PDB file of C-alpha atoms in Angstrom:
ATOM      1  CA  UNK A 280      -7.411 -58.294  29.064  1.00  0.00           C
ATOM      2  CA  UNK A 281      -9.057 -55.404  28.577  1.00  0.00           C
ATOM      3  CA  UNK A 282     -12.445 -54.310  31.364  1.00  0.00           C
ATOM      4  CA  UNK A 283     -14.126 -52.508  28.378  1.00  0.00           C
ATOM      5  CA  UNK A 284     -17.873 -53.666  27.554  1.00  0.00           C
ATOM      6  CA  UNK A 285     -19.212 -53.825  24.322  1.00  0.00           C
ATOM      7  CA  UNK A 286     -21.441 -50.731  23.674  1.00  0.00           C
ATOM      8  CA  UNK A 287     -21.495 -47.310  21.289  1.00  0.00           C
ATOM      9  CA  UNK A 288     -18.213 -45.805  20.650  1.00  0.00           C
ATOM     10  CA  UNK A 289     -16.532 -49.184  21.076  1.00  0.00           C
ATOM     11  CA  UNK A 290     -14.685 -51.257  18.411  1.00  0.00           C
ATOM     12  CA  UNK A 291     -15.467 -55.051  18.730  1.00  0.00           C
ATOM     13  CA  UNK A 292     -13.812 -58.038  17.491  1.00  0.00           C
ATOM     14  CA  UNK A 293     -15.315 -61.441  17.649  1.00  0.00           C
ATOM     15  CA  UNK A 294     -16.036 -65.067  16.463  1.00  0.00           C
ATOM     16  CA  UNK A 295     -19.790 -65.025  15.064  1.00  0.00           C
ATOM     17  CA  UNK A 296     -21.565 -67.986  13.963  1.00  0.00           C
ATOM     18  CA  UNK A 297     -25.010 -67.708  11.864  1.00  0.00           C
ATOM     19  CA  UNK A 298     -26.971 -71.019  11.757  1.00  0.00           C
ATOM     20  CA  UNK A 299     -31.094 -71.288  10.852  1.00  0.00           C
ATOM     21  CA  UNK A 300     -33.167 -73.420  13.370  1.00  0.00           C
ATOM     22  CA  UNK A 301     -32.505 -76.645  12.038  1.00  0.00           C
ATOM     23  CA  UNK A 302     -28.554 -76.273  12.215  1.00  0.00           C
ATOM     24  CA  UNK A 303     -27.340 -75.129   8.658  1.00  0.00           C
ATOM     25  CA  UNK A 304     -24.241 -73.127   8.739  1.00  0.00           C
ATOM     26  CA  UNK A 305     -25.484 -69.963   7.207  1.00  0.00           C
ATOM     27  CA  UNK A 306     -22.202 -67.740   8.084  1.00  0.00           C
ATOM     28  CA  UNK A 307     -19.229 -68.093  10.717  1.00  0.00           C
ATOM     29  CA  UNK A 308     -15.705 -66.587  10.764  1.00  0.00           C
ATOM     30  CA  UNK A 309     -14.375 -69.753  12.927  1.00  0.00           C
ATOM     31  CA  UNK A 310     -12.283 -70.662  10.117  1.00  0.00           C
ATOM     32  CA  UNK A 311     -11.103 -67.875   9.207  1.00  0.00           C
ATOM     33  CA  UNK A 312     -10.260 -63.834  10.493  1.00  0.00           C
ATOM     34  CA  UNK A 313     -12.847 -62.435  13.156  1.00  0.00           C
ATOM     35  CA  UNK A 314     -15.217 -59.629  12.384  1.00  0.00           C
ATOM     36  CA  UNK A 315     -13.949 -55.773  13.798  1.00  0.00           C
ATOM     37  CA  UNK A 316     -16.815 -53.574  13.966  1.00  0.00           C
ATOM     38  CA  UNK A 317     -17.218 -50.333  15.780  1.00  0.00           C
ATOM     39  CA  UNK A 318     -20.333 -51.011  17.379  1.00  0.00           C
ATOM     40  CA  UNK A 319     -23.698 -49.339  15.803  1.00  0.00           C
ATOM     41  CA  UNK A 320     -22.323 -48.257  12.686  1.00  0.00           C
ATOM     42  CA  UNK A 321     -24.344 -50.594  10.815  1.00  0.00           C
ATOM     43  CA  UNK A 322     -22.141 -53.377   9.849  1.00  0.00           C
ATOM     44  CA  UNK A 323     -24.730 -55.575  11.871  1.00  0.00           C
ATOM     45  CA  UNK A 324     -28.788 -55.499  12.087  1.00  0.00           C
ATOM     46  CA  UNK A 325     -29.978 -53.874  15.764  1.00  0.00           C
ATOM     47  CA  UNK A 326     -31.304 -57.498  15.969  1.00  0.00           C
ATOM     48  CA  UNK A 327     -27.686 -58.590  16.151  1.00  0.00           C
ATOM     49  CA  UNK A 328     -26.376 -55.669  18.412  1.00  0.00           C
ATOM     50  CA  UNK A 329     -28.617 -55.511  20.884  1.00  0.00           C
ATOM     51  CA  UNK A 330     -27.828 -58.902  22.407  1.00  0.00           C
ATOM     52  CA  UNK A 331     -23.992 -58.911  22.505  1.00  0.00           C
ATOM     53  CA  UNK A 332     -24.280 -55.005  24.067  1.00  0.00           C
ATOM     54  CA  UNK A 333     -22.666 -55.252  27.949  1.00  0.00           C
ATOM     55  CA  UNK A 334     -20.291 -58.316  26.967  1.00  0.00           C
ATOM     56  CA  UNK A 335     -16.449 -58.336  27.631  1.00  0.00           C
ATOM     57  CA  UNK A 336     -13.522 -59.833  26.000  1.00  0.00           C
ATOM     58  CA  UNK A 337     -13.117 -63.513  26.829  1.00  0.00           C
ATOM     59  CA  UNK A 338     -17.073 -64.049  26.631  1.00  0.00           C
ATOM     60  CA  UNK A 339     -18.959 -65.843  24.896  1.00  0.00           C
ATOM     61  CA  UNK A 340     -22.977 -66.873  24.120  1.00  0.00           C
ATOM     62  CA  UNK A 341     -25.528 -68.142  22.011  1.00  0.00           C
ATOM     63  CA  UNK A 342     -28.472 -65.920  21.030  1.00  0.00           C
ATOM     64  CA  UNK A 343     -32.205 -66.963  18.947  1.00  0.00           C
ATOM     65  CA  UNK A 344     -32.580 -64.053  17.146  1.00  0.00           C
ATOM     66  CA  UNK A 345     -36.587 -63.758  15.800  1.00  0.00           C
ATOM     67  CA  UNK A 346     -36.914 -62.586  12.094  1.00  0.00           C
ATOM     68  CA  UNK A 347     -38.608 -59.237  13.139  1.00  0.00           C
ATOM     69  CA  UNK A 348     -34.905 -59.004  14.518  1.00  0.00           C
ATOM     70  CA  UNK A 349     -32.948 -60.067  11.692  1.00  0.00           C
ATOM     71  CA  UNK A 350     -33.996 -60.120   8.438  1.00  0.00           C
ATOM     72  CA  UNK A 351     -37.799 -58.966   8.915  1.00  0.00           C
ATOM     73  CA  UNK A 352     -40.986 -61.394   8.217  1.00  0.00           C
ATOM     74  CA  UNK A 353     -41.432 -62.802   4.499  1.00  0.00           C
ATOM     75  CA  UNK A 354     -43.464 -60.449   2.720  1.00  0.00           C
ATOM     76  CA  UNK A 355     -45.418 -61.730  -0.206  1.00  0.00           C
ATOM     77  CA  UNK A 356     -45.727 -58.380  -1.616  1.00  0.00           C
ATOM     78  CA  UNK A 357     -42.263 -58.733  -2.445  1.00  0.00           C
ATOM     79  CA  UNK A 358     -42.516 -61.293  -4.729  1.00  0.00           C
ATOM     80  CA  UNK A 359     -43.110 -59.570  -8.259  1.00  0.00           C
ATOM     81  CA  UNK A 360     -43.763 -60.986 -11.597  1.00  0.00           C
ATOM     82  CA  UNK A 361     -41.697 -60.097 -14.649  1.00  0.00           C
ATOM     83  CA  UNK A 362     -41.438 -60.406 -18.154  1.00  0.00           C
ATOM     84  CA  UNK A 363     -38.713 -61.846 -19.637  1.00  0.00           C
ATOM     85  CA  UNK A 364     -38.475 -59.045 -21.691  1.00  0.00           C
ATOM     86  CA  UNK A 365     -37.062 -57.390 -17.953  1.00  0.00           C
ATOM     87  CA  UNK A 366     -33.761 -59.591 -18.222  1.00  0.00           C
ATOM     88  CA  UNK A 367     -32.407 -58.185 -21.501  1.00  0.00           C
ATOM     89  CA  UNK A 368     -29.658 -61.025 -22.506  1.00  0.00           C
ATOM     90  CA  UNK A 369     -30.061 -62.953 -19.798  1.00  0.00           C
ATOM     91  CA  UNK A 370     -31.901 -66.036 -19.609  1.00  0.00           C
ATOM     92  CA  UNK A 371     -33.226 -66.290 -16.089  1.00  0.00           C
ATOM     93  CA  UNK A 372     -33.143 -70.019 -14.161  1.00  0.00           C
ATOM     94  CA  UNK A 373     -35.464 -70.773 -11.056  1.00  0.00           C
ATOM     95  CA  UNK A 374     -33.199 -70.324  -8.218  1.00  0.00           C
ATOM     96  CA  UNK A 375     -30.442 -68.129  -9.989  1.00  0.00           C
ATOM     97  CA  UNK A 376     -29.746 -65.026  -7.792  1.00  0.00           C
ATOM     98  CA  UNK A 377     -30.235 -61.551 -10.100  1.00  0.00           C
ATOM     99  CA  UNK A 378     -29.904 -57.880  -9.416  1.00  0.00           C
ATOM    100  CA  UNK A 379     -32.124 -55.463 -10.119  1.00  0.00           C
ATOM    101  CA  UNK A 380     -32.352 -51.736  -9.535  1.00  0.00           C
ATOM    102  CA  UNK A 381     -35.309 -50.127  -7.750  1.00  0.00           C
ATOM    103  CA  UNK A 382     -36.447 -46.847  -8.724  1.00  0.00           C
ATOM    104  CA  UNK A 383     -34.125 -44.831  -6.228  1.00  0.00           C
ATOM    105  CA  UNK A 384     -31.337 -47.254  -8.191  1.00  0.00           C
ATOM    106  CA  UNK A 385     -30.514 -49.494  -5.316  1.00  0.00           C
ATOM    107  CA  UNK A 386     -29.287 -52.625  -5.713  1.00  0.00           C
ATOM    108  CA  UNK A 387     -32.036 -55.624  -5.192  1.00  0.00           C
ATOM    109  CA  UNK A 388     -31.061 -59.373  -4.931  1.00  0.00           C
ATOM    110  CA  UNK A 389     -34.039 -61.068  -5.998  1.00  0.00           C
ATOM    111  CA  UNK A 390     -34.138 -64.950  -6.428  1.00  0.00           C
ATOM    112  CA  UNK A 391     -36.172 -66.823  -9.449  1.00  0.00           C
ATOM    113  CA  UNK A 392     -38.773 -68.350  -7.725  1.00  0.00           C
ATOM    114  CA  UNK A 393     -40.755 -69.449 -11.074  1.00  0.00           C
ATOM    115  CA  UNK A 394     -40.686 -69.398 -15.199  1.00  0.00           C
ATOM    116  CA  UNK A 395     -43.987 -69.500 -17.086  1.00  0.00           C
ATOM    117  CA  UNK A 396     -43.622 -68.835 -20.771  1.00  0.00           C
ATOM    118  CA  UNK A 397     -42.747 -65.244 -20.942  1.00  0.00           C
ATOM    119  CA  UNK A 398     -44.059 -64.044 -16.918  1.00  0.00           C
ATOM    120  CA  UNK A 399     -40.952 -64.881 -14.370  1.00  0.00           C
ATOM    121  CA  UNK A 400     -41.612 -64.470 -10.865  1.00  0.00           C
ATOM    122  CA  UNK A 401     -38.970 -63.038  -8.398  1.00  0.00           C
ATOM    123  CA  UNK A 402     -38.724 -63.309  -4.992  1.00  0.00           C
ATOM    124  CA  UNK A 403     -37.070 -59.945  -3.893  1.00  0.00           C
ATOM    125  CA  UNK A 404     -37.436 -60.854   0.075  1.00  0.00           C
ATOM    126  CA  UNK A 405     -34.144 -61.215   2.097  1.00  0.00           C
ATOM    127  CA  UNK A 406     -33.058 -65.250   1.857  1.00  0.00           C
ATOM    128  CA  UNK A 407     -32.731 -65.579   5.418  1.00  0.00           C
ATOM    129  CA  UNK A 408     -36.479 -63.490   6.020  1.00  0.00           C
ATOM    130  CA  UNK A 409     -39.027 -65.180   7.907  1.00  0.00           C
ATOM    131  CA  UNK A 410     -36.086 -67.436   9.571  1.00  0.00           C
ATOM    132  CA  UNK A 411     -35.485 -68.005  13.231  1.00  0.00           C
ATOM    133  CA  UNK A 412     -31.836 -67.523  13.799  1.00  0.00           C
ATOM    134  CA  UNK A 413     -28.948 -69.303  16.051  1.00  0.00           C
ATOM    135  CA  UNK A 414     -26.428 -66.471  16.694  1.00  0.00           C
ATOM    136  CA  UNK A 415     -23.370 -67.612  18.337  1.00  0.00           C
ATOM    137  CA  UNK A 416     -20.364 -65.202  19.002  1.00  0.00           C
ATOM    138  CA  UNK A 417     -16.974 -65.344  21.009  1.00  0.00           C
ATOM    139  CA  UNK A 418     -16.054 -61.616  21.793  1.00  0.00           C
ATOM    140  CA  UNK A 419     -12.127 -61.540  21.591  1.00  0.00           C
ATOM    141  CA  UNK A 420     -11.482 -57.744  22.316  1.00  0.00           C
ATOM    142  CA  UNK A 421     -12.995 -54.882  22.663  1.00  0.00           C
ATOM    143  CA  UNK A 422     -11.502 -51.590  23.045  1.00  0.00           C
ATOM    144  CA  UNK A 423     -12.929 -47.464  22.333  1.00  0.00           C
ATOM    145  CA  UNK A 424     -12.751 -46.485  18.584  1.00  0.00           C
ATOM    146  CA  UNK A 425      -9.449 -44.437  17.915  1.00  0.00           C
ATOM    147  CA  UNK A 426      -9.937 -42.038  14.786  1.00  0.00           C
ATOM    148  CA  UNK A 427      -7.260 -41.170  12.955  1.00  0.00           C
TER     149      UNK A 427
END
């Protein structure tokens, strides 16, 4: 066992489980590999980090995580209207996931929220925004980032 604590420079393996307030399995790796990580590169929001910072191996604990924490707030401004026109060959179904580029040519998920003739409404907000989350994780190792 290893007396390293998780915190910057440190690569971190664990157990995570994702459920929304009312208990639906949203994401876990019980069933299958854990997650490795080198802690604050990104791979998981600051809402996610900051809580599991100062664990060891061999611990583990359940975090709510707020949506200002995880995915951000739902922001109605990010539900646009399109014209079917928008979807070239593709005939768009209310809850079918699309992608969509912005202007800087990122990648958007947006979900079909509604179809009205030829105006299509999209809901480009993360799935999980607005949504109180249950953030369980079993920390298996931890040990400093060796580069290569």
């Amino acid at each position: 066992m290893s007396d390293y604590l998780i915190d910057d420079g440190m690569e971190v393996t664990l157990h995570f489980t994702l459920k929304l307030e009312d208990g639906t399995l949203v994401d876990s790796t019980k069933d299958k590999a854990p997650a490795t990580f080198e802690f604050g590169d990104g791979n998981l929001p600051p809402g996610f980090e900051h809580p599991i910072k100062g664990m060891a191996a061999g611990q583990d604990a359940t975090f709510q995580i707020t949506p200002e924490h995880a995915f951000g707030q739902h922001n109605p401004q990010n539900i646009q209207t399109l014209k079917r026109a928008d979807f070239g060959d593709e005939a768009p179904e209310i809850g079918m996931v699309m992608s969509f580029a912005d202007k800087a040519g990122t990648e958007l998920p947006g979900v079909v929220k509604t179809i009205d003739g030829d105006r299509i409404e999209v809901d480009f907000n993360h799935p999980l925004a607005g949504r109180m989350l249950t953030f369980e994780v079993e920390v298996l190792d931890v040990k400093p980032v060796t580069t290569h």
